[in-house]
Short mmCIF file of C-alpha atoms and ligand atoms in Angstrom, two decimals:
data_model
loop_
_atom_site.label_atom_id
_atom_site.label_comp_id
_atom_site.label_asym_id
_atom_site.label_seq_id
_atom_site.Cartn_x
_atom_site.Cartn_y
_atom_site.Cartn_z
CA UNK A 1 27.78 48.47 -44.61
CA UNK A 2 29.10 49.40 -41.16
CA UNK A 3 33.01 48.07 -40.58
CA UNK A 4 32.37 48.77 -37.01
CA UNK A 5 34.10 46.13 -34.92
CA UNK A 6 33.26 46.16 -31.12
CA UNK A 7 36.69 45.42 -29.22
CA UNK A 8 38.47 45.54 -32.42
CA UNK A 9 38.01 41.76 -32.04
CA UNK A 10 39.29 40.13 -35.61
CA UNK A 11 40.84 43.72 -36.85
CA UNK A 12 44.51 43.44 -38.05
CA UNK A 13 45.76 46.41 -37.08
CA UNK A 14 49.46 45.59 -37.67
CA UNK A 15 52.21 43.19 -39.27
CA UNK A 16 54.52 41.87 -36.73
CA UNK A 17 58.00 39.72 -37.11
CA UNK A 18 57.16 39.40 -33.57
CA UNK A 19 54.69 36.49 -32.57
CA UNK A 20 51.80 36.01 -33.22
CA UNK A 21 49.57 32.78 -31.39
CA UNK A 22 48.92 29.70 -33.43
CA UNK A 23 45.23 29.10 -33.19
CA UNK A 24 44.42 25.92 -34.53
CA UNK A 25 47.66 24.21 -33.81
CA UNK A 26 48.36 25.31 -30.34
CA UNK A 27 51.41 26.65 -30.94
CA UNK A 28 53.06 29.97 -29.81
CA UNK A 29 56.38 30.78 -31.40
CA UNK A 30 58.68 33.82 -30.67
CA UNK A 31 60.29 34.76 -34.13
CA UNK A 32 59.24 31.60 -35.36
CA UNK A 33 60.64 29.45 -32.70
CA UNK A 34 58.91 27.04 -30.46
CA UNK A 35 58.76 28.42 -27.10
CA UNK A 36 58.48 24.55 -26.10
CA UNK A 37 62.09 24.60 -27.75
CA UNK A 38 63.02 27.12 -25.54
CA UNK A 39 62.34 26.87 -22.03
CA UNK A 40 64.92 24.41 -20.27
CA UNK A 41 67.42 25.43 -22.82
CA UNK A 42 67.58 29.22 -22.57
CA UNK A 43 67.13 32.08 -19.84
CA UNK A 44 64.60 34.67 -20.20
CA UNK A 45 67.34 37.57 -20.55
CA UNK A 46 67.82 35.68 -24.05
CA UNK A 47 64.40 35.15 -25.04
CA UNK A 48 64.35 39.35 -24.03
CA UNK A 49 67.04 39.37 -26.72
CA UNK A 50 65.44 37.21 -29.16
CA UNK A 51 62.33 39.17 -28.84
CA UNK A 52 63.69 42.68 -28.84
CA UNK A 53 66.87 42.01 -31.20
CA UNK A 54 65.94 38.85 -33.12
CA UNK A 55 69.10 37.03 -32.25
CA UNK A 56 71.10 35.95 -28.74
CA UNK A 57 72.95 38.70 -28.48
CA UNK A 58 74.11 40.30 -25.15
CA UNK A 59 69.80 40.15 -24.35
CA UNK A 60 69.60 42.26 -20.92
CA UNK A 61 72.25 44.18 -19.03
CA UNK A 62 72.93 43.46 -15.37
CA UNK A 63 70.34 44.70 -13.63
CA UNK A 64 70.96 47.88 -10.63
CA UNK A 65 68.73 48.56 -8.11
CA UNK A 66 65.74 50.62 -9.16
CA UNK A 67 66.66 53.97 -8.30
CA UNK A 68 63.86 55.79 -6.89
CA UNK A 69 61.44 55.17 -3.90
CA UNK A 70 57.46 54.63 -4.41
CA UNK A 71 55.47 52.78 -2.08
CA UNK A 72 52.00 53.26 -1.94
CA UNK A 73 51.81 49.38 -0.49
CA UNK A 74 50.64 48.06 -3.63
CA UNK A 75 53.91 46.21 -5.89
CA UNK A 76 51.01 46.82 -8.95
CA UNK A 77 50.03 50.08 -8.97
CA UNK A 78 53.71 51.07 -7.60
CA UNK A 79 55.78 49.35 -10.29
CA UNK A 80 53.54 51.41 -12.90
CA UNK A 81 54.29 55.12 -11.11
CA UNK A 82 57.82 53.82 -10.85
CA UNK A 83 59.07 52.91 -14.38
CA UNK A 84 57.04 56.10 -15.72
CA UNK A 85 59.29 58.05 -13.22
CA UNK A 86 62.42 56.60 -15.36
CA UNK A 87 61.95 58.93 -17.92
CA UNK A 88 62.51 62.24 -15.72
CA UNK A 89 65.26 60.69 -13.27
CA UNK A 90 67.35 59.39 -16.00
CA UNK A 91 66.66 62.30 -19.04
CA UNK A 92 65.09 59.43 -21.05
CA UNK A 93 64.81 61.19 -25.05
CA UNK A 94 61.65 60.45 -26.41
CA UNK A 95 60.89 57.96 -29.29
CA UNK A 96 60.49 60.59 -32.33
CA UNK A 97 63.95 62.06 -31.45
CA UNK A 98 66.40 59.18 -30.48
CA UNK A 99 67.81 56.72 -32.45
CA UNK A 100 66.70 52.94 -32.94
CA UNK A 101 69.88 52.17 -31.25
CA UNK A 102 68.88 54.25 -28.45
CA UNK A 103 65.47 53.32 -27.98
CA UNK A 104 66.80 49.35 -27.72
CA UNK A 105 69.24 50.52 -25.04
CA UNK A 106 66.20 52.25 -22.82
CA UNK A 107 63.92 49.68 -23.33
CA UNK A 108 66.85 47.08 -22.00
CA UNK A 109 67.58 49.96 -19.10
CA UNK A 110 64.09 50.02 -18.38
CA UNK A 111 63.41 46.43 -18.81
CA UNK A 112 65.87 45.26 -15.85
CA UNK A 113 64.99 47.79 -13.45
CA UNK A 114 61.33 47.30 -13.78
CA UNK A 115 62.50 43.89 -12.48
CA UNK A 116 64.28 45.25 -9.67
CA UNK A 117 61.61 47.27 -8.63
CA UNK A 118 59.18 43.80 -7.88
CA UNK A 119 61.99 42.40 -6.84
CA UNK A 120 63.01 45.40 -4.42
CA UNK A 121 58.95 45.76 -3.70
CA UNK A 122 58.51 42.11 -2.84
CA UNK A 123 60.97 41.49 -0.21
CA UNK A 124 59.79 44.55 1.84
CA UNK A 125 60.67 47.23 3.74
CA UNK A 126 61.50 45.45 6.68
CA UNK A 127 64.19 43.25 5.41
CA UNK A 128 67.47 44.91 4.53
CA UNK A 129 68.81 45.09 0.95
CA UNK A 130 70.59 42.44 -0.34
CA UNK A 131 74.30 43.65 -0.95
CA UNK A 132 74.57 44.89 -4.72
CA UNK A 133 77.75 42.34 -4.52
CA UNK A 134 75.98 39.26 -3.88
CA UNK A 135 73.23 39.96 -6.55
CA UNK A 136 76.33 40.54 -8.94
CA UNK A 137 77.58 36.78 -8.49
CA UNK A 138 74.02 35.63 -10.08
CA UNK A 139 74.75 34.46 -13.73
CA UNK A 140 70.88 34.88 -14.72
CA UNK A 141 68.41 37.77 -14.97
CA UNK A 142 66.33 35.92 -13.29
CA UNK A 143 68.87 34.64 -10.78
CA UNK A 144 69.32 38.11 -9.94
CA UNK A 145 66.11 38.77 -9.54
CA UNK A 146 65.16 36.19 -7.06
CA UNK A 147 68.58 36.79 -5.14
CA UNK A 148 67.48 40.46 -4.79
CA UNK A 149 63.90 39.39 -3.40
CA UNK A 150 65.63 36.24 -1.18
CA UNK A 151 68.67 36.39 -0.66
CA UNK A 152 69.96 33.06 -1.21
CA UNK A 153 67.02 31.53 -3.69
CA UNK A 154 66.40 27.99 -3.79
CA UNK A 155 67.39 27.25 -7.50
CA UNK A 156 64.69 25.08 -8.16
CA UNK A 157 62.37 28.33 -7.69
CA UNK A 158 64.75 30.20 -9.66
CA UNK A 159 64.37 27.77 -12.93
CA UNK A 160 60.57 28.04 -12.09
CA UNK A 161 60.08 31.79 -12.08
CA UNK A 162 61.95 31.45 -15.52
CA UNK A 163 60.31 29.21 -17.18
CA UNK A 164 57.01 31.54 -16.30
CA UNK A 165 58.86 34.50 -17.17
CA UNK A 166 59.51 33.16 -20.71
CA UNK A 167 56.57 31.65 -21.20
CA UNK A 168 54.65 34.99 -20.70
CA UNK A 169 57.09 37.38 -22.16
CA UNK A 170 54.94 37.87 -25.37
CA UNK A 171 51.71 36.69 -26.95
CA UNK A 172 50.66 39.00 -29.95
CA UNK A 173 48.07 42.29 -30.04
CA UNK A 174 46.54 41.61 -26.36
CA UNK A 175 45.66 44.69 -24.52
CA UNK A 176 48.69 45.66 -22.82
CA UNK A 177 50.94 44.90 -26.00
CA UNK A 178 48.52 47.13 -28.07
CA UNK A 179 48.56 49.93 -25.76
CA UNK A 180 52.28 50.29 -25.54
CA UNK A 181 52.09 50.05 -29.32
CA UNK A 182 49.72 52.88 -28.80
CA UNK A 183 51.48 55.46 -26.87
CA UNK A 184 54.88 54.41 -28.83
CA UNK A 185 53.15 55.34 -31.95
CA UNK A 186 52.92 58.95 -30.22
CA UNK A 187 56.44 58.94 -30.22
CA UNK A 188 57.10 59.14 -26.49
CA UNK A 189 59.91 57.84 -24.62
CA UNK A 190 59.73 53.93 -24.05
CA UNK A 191 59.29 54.28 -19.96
CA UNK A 192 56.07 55.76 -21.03
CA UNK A 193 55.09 52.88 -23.27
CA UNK A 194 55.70 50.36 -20.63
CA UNK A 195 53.74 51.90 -17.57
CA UNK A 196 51.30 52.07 -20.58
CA UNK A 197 51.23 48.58 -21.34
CA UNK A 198 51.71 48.03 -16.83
CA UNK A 199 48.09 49.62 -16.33
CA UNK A 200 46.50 47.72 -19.27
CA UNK A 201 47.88 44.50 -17.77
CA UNK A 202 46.58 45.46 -14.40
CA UNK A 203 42.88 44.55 -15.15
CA UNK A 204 41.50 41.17 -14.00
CA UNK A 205 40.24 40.40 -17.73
CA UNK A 206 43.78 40.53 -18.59
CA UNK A 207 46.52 40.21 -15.84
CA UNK A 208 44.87 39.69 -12.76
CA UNK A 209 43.39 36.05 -13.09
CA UNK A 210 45.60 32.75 -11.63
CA UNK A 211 45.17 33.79 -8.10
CA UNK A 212 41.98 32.02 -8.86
CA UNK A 213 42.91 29.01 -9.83
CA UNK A 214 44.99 28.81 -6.53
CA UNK A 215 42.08 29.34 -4.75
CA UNK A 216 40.06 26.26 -6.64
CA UNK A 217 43.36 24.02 -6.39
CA UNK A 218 43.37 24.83 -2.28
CA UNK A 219 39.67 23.29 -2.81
CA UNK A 220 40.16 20.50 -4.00
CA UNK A 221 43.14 19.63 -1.85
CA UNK A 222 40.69 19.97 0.97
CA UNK A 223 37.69 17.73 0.03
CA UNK A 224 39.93 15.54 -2.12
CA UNK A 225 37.06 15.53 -4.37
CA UNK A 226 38.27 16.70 -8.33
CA UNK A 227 34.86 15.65 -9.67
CA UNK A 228 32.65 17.43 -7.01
CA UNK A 229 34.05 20.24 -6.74
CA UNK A 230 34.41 20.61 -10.94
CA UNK A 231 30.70 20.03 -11.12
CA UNK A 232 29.64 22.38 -7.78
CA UNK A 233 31.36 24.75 -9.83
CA UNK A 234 29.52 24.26 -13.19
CA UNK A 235 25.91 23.34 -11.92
CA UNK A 236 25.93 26.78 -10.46
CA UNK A 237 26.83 28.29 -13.79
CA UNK A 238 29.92 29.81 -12.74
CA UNK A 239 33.32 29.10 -15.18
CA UNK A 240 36.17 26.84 -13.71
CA UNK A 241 38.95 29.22 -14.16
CA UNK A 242 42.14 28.28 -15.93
CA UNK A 243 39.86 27.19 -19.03
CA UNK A 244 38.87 28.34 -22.24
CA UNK A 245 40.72 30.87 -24.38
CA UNK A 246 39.58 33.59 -26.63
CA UNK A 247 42.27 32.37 -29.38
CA UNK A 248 43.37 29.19 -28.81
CA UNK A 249 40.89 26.29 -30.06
CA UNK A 250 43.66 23.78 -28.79
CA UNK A 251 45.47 23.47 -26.18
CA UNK A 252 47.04 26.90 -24.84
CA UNK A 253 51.01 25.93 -25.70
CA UNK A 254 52.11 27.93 -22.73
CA UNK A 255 50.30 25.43 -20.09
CA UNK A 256 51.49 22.58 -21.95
CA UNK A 257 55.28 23.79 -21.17
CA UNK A 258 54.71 25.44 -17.49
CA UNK A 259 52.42 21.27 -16.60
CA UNK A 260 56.20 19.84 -17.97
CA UNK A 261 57.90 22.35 -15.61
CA UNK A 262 55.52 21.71 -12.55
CA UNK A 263 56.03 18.33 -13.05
CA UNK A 264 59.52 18.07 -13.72
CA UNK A 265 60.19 20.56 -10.86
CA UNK A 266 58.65 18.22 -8.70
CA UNK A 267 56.16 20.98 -7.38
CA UNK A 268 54.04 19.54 -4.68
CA UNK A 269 50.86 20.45 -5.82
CA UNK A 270 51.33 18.59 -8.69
CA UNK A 271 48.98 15.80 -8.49
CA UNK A 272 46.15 17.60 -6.73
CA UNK A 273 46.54 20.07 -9.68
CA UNK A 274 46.41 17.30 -12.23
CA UNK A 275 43.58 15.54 -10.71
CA UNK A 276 41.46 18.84 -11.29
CA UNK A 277 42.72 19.69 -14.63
CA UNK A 278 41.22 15.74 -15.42
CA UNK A 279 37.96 15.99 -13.94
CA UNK A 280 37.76 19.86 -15.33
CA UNK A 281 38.38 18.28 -18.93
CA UNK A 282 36.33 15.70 -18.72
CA UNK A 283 33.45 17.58 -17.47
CA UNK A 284 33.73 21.00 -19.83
CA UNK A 285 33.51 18.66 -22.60
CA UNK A 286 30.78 16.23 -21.14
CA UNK A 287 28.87 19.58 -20.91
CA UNK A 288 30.13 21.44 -24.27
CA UNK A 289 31.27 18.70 -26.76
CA UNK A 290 30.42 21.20 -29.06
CA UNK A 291 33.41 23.77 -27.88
CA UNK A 292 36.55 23.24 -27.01
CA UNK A 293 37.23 24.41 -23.48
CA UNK A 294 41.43 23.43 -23.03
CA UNK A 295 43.70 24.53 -20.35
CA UNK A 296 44.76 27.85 -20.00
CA UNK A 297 48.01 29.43 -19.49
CA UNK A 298 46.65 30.58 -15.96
CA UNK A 299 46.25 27.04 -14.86
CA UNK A 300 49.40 26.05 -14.45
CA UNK A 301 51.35 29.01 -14.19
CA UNK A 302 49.73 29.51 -10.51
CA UNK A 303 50.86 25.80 -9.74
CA UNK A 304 54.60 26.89 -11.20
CA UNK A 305 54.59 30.14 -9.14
CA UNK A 306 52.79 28.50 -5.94
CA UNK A 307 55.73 26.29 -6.02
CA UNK A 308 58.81 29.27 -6.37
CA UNK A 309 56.49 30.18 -3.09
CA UNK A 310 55.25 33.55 -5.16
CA UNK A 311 52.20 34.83 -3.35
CA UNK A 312 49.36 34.94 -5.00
CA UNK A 313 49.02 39.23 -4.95
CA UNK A 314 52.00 39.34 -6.30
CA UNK A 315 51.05 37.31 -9.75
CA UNK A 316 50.30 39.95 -11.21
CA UNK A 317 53.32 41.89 -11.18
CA UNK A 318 55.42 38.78 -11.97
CA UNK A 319 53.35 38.84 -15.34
CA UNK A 320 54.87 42.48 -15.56
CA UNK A 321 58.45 41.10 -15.47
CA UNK A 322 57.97 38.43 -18.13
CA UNK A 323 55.73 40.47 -20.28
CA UNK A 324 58.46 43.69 -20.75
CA UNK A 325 60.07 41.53 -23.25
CA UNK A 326 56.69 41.50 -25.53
CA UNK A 327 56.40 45.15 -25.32
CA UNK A 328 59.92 46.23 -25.81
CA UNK A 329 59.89 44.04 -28.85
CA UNK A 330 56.83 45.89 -30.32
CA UNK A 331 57.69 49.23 -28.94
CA UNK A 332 60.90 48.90 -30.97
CA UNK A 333 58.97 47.27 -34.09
CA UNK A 334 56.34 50.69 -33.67
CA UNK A 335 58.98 52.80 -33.73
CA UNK A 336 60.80 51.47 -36.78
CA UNK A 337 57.26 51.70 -38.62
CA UNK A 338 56.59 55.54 -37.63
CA UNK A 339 53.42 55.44 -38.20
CA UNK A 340 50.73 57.06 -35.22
CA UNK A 341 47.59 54.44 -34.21
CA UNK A 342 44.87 57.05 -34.71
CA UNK A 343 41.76 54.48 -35.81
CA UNK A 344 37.81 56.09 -36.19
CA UNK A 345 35.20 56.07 -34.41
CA UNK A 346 31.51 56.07 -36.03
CA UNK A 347 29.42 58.80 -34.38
CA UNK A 348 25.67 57.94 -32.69
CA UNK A 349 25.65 60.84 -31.00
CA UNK A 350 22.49 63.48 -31.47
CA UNK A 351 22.28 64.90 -34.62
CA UNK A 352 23.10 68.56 -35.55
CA UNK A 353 21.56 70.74 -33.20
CA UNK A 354 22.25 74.37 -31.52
CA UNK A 355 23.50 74.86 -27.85
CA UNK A 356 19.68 76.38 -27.02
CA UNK A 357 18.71 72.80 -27.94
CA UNK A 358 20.79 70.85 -24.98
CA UNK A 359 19.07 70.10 -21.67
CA UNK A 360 20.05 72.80 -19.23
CA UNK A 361 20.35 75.50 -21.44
CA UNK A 362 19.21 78.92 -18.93
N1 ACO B 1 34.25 27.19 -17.55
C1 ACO B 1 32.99 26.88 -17.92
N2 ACO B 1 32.41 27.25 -19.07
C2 ACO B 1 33.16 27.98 -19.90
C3 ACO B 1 34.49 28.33 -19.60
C4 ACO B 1 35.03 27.90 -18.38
N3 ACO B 1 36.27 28.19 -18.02
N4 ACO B 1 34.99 29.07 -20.62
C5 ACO B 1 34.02 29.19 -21.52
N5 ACO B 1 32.90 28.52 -21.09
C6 ACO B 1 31.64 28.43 -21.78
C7 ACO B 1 30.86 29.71 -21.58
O1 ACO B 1 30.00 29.62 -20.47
C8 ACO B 1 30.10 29.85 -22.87
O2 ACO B 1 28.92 29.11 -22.79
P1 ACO B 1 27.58 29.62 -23.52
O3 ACO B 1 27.90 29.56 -24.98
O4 ACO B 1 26.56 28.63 -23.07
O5 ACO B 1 27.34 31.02 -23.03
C9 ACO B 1 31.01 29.21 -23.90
O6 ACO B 1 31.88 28.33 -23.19
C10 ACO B 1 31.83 30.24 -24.66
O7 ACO B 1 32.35 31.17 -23.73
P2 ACO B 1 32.92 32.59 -24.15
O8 ACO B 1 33.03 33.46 -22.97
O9 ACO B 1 32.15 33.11 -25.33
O10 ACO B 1 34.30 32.14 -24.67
P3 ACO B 1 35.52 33.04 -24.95
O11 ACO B 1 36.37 32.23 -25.81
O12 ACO B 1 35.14 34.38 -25.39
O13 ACO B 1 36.11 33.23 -23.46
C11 ACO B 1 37.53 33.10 -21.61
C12 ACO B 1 37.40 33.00 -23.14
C13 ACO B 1 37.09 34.50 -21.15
C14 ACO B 1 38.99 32.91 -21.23
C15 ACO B 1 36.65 32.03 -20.94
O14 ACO B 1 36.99 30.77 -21.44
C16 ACO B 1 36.72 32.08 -19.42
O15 ACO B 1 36.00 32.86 -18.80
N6 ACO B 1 37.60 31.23 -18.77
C17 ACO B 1 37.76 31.24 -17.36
C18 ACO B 1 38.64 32.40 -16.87
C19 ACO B 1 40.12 32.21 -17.25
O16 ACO B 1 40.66 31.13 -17.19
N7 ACO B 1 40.74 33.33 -17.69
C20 ACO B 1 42.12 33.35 -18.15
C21 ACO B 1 42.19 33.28 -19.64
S1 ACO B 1 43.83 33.13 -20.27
C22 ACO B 1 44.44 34.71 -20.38
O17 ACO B 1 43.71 35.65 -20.34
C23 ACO B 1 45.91 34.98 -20.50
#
């Protein structure tokens, strides 16, 4: 009997202390705790720590400004050429020949000027640099982060972008998280892993979906209709995006927290965003009683980063920032387990044969 499993879809290909989503409960806990417990209570530089280190320690270092130009006009695409220039600039070692120690102080190195770099990226080349000065009177990663894009950030847009950050900063073997697994099982150095993990994340299956849901959510504010535009949506067969999950048969946890943080942030798309979520619910299951088809983390993390007034190209790259926590944490984990990802593949290809046999052969 074949073991072949397309997608590796169901395949445990590794223990993690990590996290690891809670299907059936809807839960999603970062070394066992709640991220619910978390956001509102702690900044994202600690849940870096708690990730990557397994305690609040010092979490992430103040954060310089990334170091080296690349602009191709993209913040995507750039931030992944950037961090994998790290590893030349600053003599990075690479995994098999550095210590754990060392590895944890690259990743954190890496970690915060990856930041930079969107942050740098997103406030342009027209605007001058914020002084280095200012940005140092931030008490927050994130603080700095948004003072280096801004200037002077509002602070309700600053407790916004970190309760996404958090929220996003790890969620098991997904794509990106595997791959940086991947090419840290090679042994390379860690800025390596994460431009790894940066291109996996880049695909619309993966990072590149809430702009839609800003797009449906701009709908609906027009027409003021929830219910009609929900069902134009679904009697053309098309998916209301923001819905559904490929693990979660519950409620995804991380829309449940980032709905609390709209709300309680008083984000002005609020209601409208609400009134669509209803009617969306109400309709998926009208249509599918037999599945359930819950929010989505992408639902309400555009309405969070709509209101820190985050364009929607950039949502993308703001998953990068929140999700370098994830992949430091298992780049760290791969390295301690030394062991390279080489799986099999089963061949289908033609059968034994001479080169005389191939088309084109003179
Ligand atoms: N709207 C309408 N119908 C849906 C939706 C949706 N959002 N999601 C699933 N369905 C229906 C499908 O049409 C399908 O119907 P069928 O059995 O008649 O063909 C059924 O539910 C099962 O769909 P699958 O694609 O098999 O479900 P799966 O769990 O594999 O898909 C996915 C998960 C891709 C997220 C899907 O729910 C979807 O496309 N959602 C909309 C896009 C979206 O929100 N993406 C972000 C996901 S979160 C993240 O990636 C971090």
């Amino acid at each position: 009997m074949s073991d072949f499993k397309p997608g590796l879809e169901g395949v445990v290909a590794f223990e993690t202390e990590i996290a690891e989503p809670d299907k059936a409960g809807g839960a999603l806990r970062y070394r066992g705790v709640d991220i619910e417990d978390l956001i509102g209570t702690v900044s994202f530089g600690n849940v870096w720590g708690l990730l990557v280190d397994g305690k609040f320690g010092p979490g992430l270092p103040p954060a310089e400004p990334f170091p080296v130009p690349v602009h191709s006009g993209d913040i995507r695409v750039d931030v992944q050429s950037a961090v994998a220039m790290l590893a030349p600039y600053w003599g990075l070692g690479q995994l098999l020949d550095i210590s754990d120690a060392q590895a944890r102080e690259d990743l954190a190195r890496v970690s915060v000027t990856a930041l930079s770099f969107v942050a740098q990226s997103a406030r342009g080349l027209g605007l001058p640099a914020v002084p280095q000065k200012e940005i140092d009177t931030a008490s927050t990663i994130v603080e700095r982060f948004m003072k280096r894009w801004r200037g002077e950030p509002d602070p309700r847009h600053v407790k916004a972008v970190d309760a996404y950050f958090m929220s996003a900063a790890e969620h098991g073997m997904n794509a990106s998280t595997f791959t940086a697994r991947v090419v840290a099982s090679t042994g390379a150095d860690v800025a390596a892993c994460i431009s790894s993990g940066i291109g996996a994340l880049s695909g619309p299956l993966h990072g590149g979906a809430p702009s839609r849901v800003l797009y449906m959510i701009e709908e609906v504010e027009r027409t003021g209709d929830a219910l009609g535009y929900v069902r134009s949506v679904l009697d053309k067969g098309e998916r209301l995006m923001g819905f559904g999950h490929r693990v979660y048969r519950a409620e995804d946890p991380r829309a449940r927290v980032l709905r609390r943080t709209a709300r309680e942030l008083g984000a002005p798309r609020y209601e409208v965003a609400e009134a669509l979520e209803k009617a969306a619910l109400e309709e998926l299951h009208a249509r599918r009683p037999d599945r359930v088809l819950a929010t989505n983390v992408e639902f309400w993390s555009a309405v969070v980063l709509d209101f820190a007034e985050v364009p929607a190209h950039m949502f993308t790259s703001m998953f990068t920032c929140a999700r370098v926590a994830g992949w430091s944490a298992h780049v760290l984990e791969q390295k301690k387990l030394g062991r390279l990802v080489r799986p099999s593949a089963t061949y289908v290809g033609p059968a034994t044969r001479k080169p005389q046999d191939v088309e084109g052969w003179a």
